[in-house]
XYZ file of C-alpha atoms in Angstrom:
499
model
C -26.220 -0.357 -44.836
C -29.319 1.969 -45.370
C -30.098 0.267 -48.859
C -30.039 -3.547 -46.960
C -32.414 -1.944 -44.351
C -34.544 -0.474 -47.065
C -34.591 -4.166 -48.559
C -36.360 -6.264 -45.699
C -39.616 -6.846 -45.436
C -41.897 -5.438 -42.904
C -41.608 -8.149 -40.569
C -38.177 -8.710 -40.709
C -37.353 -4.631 -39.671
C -39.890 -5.715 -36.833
C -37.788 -8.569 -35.799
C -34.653 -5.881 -36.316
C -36.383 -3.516 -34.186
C -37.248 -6.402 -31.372
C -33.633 -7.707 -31.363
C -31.980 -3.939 -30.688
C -34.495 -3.279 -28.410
C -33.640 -6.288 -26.629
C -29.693 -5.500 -26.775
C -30.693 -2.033 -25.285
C -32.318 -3.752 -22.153
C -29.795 -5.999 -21.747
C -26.945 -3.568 -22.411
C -28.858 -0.887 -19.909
C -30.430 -3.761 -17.443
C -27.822 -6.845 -17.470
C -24.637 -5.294 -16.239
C -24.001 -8.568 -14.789
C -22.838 -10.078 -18.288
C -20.421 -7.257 -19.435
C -18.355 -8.963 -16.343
C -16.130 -11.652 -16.451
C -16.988 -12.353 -20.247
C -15.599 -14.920 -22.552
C -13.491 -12.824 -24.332
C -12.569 -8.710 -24.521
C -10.792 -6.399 -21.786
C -12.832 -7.990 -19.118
C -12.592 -11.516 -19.912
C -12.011 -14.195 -17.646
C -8.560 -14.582 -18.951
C -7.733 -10.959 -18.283
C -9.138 -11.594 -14.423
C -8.007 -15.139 -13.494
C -6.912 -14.467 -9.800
C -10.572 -13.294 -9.338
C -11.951 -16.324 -11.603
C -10.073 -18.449 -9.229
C -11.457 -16.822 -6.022
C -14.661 -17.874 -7.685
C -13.974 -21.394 -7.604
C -12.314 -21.991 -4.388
C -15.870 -20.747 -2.945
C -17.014 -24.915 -3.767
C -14.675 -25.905 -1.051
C -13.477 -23.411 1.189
C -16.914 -21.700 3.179
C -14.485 -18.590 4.418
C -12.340 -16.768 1.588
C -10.843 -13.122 1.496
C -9.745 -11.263 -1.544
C -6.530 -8.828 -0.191
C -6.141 -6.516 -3.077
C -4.893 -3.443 -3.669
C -7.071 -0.262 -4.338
C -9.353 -0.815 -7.553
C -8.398 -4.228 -8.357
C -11.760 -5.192 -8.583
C -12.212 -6.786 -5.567
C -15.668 -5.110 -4.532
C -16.855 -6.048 -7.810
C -15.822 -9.382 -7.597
C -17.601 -9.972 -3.964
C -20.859 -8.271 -5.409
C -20.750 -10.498 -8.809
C -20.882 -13.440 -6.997
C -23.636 -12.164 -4.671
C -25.768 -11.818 -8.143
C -24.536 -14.725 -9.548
C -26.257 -16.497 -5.620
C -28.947 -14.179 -5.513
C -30.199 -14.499 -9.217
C -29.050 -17.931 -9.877
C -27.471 -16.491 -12.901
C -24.920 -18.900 -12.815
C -22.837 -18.851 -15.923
C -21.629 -21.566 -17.799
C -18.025 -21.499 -16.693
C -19.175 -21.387 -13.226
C -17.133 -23.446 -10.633
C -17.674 -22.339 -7.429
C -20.485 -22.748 -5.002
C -24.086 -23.287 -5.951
C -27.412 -22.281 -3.234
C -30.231 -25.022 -4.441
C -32.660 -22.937 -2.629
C -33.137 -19.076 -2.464
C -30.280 -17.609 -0.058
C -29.999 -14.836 2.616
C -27.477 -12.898 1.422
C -25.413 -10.217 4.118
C -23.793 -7.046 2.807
C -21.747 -5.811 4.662
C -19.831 -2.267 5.231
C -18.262 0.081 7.633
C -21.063 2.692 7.459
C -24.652 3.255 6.610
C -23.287 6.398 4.435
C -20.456 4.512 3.008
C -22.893 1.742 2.059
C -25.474 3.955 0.647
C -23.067 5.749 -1.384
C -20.891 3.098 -2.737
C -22.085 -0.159 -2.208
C -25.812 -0.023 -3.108
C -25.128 1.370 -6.414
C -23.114 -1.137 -8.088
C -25.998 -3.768 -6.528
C -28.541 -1.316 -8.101
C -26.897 1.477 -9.785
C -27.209 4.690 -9.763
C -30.746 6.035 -10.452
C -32.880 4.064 -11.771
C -32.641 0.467 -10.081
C -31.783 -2.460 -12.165
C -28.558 -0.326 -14.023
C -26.211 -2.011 -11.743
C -25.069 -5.555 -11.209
C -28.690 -6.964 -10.059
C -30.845 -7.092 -13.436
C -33.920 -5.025 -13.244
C -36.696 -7.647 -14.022
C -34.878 -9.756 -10.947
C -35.269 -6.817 -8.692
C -39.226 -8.001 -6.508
C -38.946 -4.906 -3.623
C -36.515 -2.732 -2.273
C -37.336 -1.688 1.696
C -35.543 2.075 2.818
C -34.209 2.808 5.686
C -34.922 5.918 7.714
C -32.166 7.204 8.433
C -29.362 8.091 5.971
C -32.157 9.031 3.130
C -31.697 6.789 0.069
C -30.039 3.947 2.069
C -31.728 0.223 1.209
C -32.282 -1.875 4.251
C -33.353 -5.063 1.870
C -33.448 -6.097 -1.581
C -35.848 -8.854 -2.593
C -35.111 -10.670 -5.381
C -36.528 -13.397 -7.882
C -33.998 -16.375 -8.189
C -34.525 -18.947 -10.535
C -36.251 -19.541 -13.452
C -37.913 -16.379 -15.867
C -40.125 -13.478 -15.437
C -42.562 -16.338 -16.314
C -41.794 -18.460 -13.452
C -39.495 -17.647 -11.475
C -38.546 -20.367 -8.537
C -38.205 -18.223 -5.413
C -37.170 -15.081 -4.056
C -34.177 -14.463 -2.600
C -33.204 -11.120 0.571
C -30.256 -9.101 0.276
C -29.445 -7.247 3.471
C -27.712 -4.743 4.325
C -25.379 -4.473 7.515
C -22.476 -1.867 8.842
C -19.691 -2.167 11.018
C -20.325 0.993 13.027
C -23.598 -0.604 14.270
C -21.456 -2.838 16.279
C -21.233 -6.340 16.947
C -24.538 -6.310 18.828
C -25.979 -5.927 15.450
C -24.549 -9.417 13.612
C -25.954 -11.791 16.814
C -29.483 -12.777 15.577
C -30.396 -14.461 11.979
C -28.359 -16.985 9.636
C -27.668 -16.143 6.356
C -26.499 -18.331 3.368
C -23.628 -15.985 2.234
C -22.049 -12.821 4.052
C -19.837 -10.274 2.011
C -17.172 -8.605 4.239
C -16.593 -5.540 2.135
C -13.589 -3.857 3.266
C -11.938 -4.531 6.625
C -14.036 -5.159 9.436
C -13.275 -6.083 13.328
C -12.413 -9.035 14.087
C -15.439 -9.614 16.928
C -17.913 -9.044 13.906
C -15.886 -11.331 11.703
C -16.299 -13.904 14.772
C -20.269 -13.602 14.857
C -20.744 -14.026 10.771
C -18.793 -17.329 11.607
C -21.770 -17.939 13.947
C -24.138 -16.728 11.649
C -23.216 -18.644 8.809
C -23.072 -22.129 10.451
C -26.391 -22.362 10.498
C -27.741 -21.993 6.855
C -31.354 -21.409 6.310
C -32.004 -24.149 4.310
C -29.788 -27.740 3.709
C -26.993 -28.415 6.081
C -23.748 -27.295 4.445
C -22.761 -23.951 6.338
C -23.410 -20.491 4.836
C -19.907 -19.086 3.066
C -18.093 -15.829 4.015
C -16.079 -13.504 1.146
C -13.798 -10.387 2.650
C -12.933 -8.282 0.225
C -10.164 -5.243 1.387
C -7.351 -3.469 1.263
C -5.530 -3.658 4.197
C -4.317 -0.397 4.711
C -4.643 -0.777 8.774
C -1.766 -3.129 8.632
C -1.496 -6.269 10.787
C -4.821 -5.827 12.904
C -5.808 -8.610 15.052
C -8.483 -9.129 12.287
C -5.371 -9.667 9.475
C -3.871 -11.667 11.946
C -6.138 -13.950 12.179
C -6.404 -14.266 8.036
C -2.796 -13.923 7.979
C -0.577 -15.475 10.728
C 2.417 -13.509 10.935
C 1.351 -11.432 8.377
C 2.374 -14.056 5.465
C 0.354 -14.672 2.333
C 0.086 -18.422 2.385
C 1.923 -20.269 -0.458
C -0.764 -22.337 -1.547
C -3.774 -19.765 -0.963
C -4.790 -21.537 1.881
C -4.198 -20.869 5.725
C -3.697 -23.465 8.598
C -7.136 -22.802 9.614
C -8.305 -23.725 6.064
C -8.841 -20.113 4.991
C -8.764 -19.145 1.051
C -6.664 -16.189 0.337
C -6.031 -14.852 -3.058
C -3.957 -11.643 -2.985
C -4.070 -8.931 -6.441
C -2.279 -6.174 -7.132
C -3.208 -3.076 -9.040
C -0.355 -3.883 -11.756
C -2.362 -7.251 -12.277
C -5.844 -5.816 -13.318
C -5.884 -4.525 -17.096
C -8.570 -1.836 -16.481
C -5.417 0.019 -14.611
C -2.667 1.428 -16.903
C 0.805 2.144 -15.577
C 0.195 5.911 -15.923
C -2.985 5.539 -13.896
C -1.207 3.728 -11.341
C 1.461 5.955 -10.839
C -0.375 8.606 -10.402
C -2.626 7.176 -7.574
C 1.225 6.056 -6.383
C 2.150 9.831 -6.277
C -1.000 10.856 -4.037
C -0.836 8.403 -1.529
C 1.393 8.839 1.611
C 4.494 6.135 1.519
C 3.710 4.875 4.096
C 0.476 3.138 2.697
C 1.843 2.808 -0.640
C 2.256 -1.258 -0.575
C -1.239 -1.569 0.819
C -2.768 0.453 -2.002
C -1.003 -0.802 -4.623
C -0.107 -4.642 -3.677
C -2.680 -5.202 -0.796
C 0.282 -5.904 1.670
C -0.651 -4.793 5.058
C 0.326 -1.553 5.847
C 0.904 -0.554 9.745
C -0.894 2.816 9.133
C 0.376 6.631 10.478
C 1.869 4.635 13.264
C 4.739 2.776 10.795
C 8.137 3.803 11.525
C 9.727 2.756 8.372
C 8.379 3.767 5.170
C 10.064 2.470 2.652
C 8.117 0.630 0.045
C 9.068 -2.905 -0.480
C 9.160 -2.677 -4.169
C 12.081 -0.160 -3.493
C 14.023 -2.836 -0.628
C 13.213 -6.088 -1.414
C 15.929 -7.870 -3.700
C 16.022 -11.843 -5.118
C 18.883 -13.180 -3.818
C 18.460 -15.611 -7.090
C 19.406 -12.606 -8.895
C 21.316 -10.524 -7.470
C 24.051 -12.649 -5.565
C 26.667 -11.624 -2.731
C 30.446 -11.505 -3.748
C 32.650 -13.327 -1.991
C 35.071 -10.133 -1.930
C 32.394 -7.703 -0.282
C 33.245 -6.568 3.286
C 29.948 -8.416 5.772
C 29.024 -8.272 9.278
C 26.423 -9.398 11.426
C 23.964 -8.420 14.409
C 23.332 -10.169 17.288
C 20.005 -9.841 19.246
C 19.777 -11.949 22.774
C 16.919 -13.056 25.124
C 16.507 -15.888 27.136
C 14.000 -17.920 25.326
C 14.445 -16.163 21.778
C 17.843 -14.981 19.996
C 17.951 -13.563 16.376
C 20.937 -12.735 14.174
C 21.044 -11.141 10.509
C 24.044 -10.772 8.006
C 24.723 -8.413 5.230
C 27.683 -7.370 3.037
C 27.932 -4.499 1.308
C 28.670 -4.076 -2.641
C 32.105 -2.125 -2.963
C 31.067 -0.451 -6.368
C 27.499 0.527 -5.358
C 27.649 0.955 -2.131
C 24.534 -0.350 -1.353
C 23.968 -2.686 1.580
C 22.923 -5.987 1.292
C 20.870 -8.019 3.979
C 21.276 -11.510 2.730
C 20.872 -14.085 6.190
C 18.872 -14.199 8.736
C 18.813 -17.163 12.238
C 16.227 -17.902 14.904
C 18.026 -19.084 18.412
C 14.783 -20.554 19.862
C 15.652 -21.929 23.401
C 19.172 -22.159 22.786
C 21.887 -22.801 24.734
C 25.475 -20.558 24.161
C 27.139 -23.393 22.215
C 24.426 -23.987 20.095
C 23.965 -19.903 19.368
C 27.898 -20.098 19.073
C 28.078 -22.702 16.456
C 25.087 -20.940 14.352
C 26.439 -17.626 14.301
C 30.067 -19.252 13.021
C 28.488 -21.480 10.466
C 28.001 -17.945 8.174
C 31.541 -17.127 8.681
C 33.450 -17.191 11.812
C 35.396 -14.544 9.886
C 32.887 -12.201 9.780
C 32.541 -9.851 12.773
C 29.276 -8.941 14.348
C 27.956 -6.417 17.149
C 25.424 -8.234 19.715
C 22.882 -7.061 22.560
C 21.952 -8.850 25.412
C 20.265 -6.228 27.320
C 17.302 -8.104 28.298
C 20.386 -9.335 31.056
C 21.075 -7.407 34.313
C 24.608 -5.986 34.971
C 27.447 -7.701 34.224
C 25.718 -10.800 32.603
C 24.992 -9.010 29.419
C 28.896 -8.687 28.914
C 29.304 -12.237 30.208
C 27.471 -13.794 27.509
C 29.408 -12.175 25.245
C 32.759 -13.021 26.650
C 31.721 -16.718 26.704
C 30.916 -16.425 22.680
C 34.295 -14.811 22.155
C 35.605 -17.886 24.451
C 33.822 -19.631 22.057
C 35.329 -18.227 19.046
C 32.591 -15.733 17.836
C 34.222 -12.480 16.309
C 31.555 -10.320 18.477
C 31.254 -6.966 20.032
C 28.858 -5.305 22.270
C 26.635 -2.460 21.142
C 27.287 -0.574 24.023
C 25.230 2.649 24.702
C 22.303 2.025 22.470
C 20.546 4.884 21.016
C 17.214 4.185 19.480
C 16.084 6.730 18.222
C 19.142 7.704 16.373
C 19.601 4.377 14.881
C 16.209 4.293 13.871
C 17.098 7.731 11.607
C 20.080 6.308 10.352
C 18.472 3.429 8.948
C 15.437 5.405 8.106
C 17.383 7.726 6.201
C 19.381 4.630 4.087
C 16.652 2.467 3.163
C 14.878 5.573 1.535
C 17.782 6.885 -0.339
C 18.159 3.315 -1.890
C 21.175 2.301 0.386
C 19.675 -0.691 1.834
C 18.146 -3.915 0.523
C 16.747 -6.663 1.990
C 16.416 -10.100 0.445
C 12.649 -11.857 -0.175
C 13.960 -15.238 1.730
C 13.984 -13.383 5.083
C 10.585 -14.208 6.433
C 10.903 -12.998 9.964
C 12.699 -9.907 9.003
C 10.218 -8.797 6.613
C 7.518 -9.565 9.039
C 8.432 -7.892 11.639
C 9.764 -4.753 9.462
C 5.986 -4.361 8.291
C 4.702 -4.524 11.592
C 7.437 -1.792 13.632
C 5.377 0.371 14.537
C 4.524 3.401 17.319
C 1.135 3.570 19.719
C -0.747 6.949 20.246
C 1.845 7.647 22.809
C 4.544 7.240 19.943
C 5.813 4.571 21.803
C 6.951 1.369 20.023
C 4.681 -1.325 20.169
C 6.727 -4.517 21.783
C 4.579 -7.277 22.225
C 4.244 -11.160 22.104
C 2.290 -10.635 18.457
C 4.963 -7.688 17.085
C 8.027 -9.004 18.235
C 11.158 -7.330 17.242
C 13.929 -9.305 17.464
C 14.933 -9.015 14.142
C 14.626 -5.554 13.390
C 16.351 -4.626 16.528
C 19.539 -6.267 14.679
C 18.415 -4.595 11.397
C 18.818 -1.285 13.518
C 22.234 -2.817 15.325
C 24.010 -3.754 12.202
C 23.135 -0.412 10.054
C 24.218 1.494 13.139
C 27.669 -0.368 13.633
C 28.325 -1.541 9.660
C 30.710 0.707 8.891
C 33.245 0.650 11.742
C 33.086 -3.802 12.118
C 32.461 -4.699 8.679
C 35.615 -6.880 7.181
C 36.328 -9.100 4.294
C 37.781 -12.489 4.309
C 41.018 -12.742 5.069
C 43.551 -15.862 5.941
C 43.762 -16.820 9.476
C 45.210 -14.799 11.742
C 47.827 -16.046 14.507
C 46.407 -16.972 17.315
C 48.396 -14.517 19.050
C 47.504 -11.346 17.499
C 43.761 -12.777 17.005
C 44.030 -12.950 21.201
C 45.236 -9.297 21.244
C 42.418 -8.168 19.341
C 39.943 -9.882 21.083
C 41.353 -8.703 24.570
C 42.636 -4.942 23.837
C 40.613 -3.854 21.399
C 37.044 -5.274 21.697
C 35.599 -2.685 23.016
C 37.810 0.110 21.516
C 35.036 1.034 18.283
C 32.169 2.023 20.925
C-alpha cells in the first residue's frame, strides 16, 4: 500500500487527500446515510417492517409504529423527519413527499426527556450536525430557558446544496407535560408522537395537521411507542379492542405496523434476554413484542409467549377429559372450553362463544353444539334470587350438562389460576380473540379494585377463572349415552352435590 501511495503524483495524493477528507465529513456529519442502507447490518432488507412504515406514509396521513423497546422505532420516526426536513429523499423512497419546506412537530413527554434523548439523535451529542440532521443543513438552533441545553427550534435548509439551497424548513419541539393547552395554535406539515401520549393531545395534532401550511393535502402524524401503559383510552383508540389489525390498517383508516425486539438484527438473543430478565413480568410483552401491557395494575402476569398455543399445532385429543364455563347476563353471555392432556397435565383452552342477545334456546343449542357430553359450571349472578338457579334448571331442561358455581370466591380463584398459568399448567389458544383481549386488559384501580366497565369487559375471563376453579371435580371424557334414567338421577340428586 505505502509503495502505490509513494507512486502518485502530486495531484493525484491531493485528490486522495480531498476524497478521505470528504468520507470523514460525511462519515462524522451524514449519519443520515449509515441508516436504512442498500446493503450491510442496517440495510433495508434487514429493517423491512420499518421500510414499510415508510411507505404507507403516501397514503395513510396518521400511522403508529407499536414496537417493543429498542426496535428502532424512535429512529425510524426521526429518519423520516430528516428525510422531510432535508429533502434528502433517497432513491428507494416511497412514502410521502413535502413540495415545499414543512413545519415539522417533535414531540415528547418532557422538556428533560426531550433534551436528553430526543435532541441528540436530531443533532447529536456535542457538536451539532453528528446526529441524524447533517451539519451543513443545520441554518439556527433557538434554546430554551428553562431546562439548560434544551432546543426550542431547529431551522433547517431543505432542498437543493450549500450553493442553493430551496428553502428552509422549522423543527419544533413540543412535550406532553405542557398539556393540551400547548398543541391548540399553529399547523404543522408533519407531527412525530414519540412515545405514548394522551389521547386529548393526540386529538388536537389531528386539528393541527388538517390544515397544512402550504398545498391542501393534510399534514401526516407518526406515533412511535411502546405501550407499556396497556390499553389506555389513547391505544384504544389506535387499537379497538386492543387487536393489531390484520391488514395494518384500522377501521378508522389508521396504519399500524407492530415490531418486536426478536425482529431487529442490531438485538442478539443474549441481549434480549437479558433486558427480559430485568424487566418486571408483568411488562415483559410490552417491552419485548410491543403488546399492550396493563401496567402495576395487571392481575395476571403471565407472558403470552409462555400461554399462547396454535391450535394448528398442537391439537386436542379426542380421549382428553373437557369441560366448560358458563358466564350469564342479560344482553351478553360467554362460554369457554378446555380439555386437559392426560400425559402432561397441562390444560388446554381450545373454544370460546359470544351469546349476544340471546334467548335460552339459542344459548342452549350453542353450548351443546361443542359437546352436549361435556359438563360445564355456569354463573348467572347478574340475576336476583332464585332466577339465577332458574336459568340454569331451564338449560338442564334443555339438555345442557351444567352446574352452578355456587359460592364464588374471587379472589381465591384468581390465585389458583394465577398460580397455574405461571407454572406452565395452562394454555390458551391464539384463535380466542375475546379471551385474549380481555385477559390483557384484567386489571385493578388504585383502590385494587377490578376495573369492570363497558370498555374492559370481563365476561370471558370470569369463565377462564370459573372453569380453572371447578376443572378438576366436572371435567369428563366421552362416554356412550347414558340411560335416560340414571342421566335423570344425576341431573336431579347430584347437581349440586360437587359445590
Amino acid at each position: 500500500m505505502s509503495d502505490t501511495i509513494n507512486a502518485l503524483k502530486d495531484f493525484e495524493l491531493q485528490d486522495l487527500y480531498k476524497l478521505l477528507e470528504s468520507l470523514e465529513y460525511r462519515s462524522k456529519y451524514y449519519h443520515i446515510d449509515e441508516v436504512f442502507t442498500d446493503e450491510g447490518k442496517f440495510s433495508r432488507a434487514n429493517y423491512a417492517k420499518h421500510v414499510q412504515f415508510f411507505d404507507a406514509g403516501a397514503d395513510h396521513q396518521i400511522r403508529a409504529l407499536i414496537a417493543g423497546n429498542r426496535s428502532g422505532k424512535t429512529y425510524s420516526g426521526f429518519s423520516e423527519a430528516t428525510y422531510h426536513c432535508c429533502k434528502l429523499y433517497k432513491h428507494w423512497w416511497k412514502g410521502r413527499k413535502f413540495d415545499h419546506p414543512p413545519v415539522i412537530w417533535i414531540c415528547g413527554k418532557t422538556a428533560q426527556n426531550v433534551r436528553d434523548y430526543l435532541q441528540p439523535k436530531l443533532l447529536g451529542r456535542g457538536e451539532p450536525g453528528t446526529g441524524l440532521i447533517p451539519k451543513e443543513r443545520i441554518k439556527d438552533i433557538t434554546l430554551r430557558s428553562k431546562p439548560s441545553g434544551s432546543v426550542d427550534k431547529i431551522t433547517v435548509y431543505w432542498g437543493g446544496d450549500k450553493d442553493n439551497y430551496q428553502g428552509v424548513s422549522e423543527i419544533i419541539f413540543k412535550f406532553y407535560d405542557q398539556g393540551v393547552e400547548a398543541f391548540e395554535s399553529g399547523e404543522a406539515d408533519l407531527i412525530i408522537l414519540d412515545e405514548e401520549c394522551p389521547l386529548d393531545i393526540f386529538g388536537e395534532c389531528v386539528i393541527r395537521a388538517m390544515v397544512p401550511t402550504k398545498g391542501t393535502k393534510p399534514g401526516s402524524i407518526v406515533m412511535t411507542f411502546t405501550p407499556k401503559k396497556g390499553l389506555t383510552p389513547t391505544v384504544l383508540h389506535i387499537l379497538p379492542d386492543g387487536q393489531f389489525p390484520d391488514n395494518n390498517v384500522t377501521p378508522a383508516g389508521i396504519y399500524v405496523q407492530h415490531i418486536s425486539m426478536d425482529e431487529v438484527p442490531h438485538l442478539d438473543k443474549e441481549t434480549i434476554e437479558t433486558v427480559m430478565q430485568q424487566t418486571p413480568m408483568y411488562l415483559r410483552d410490552a417491552v419485548r413484542h410491543g403488546i399492550p401491557s396493563i401496567g402495576s395494575g395487571r392481575i395476571f402476569t403471565a407472558s403470552e409467549d409462555m400461554i399462547m398455543y396454535d391450535p394448528e399445532v398442537t391439537k386436542i385429543g379426542f380421549e382428553w377429559p373437557r369441560a366448560f364455563a358458563f358466564d350469564y347476563g342479560q344482553t351478553r353471555s360467554a362460554a369457554i372450553w378446555a380439555a386437559k392432556d392426560p400425559v402432561s397435565k397441562v390444560v388446554y383452552i381450545y373454544a370460546e362463544q359470544e351469546f349476544a342477545y340471546a334467548t335460552l334456546p339459542t344459548i342452549a343449542w350453542g353450548l351443546k353444539a361443542k359437546g352436549n357430553w361435556i359438563p360445564g359450571v355456569g354463573d348467572c349472578y347478574q340475576l336476583l334470587g332464585d332466577d339465577r338457579i332458574q336459568v340454569l334448571d331451564q338449560l338442564v331442561e334443555m339438555d345442557v350438562n351444567i352446574y352452578p358455581i355456587g359460592q364464588k370466591n374471587t379472589e381465591a380463584s384468581i390465585a389458583k389460576a394465577e398460580t397455574l398459568l405461571n407454572t406452565g399448567q395452562v394454555r390458551i389458544s391464539k384463535a380466542l380473540v375475546k379471551l385474549w383481549s380481555e385477559y390483557r386488559r384484567y386489571s385493578r384501580d388504585e383502590a385494587g379494585r377490578i376495573i369492570k366497565n363497558t370498555s374492559c369487559r370481563t365476561d370471558f375471563i370470569d369463565c377462564f377463572r370459573y372453569l380453572l376453579w371447578a376443572f378438576e371435580d366436572i371435567a369428563d371424557t366421552y362416554k356412550e349415552p347414558r340411560e335416560e334414567q340414571e342421566n335423570a338421577s344425576r341431573q336431579e340428586g347430584n347437581r349440586y352435590s360437587w359445590i
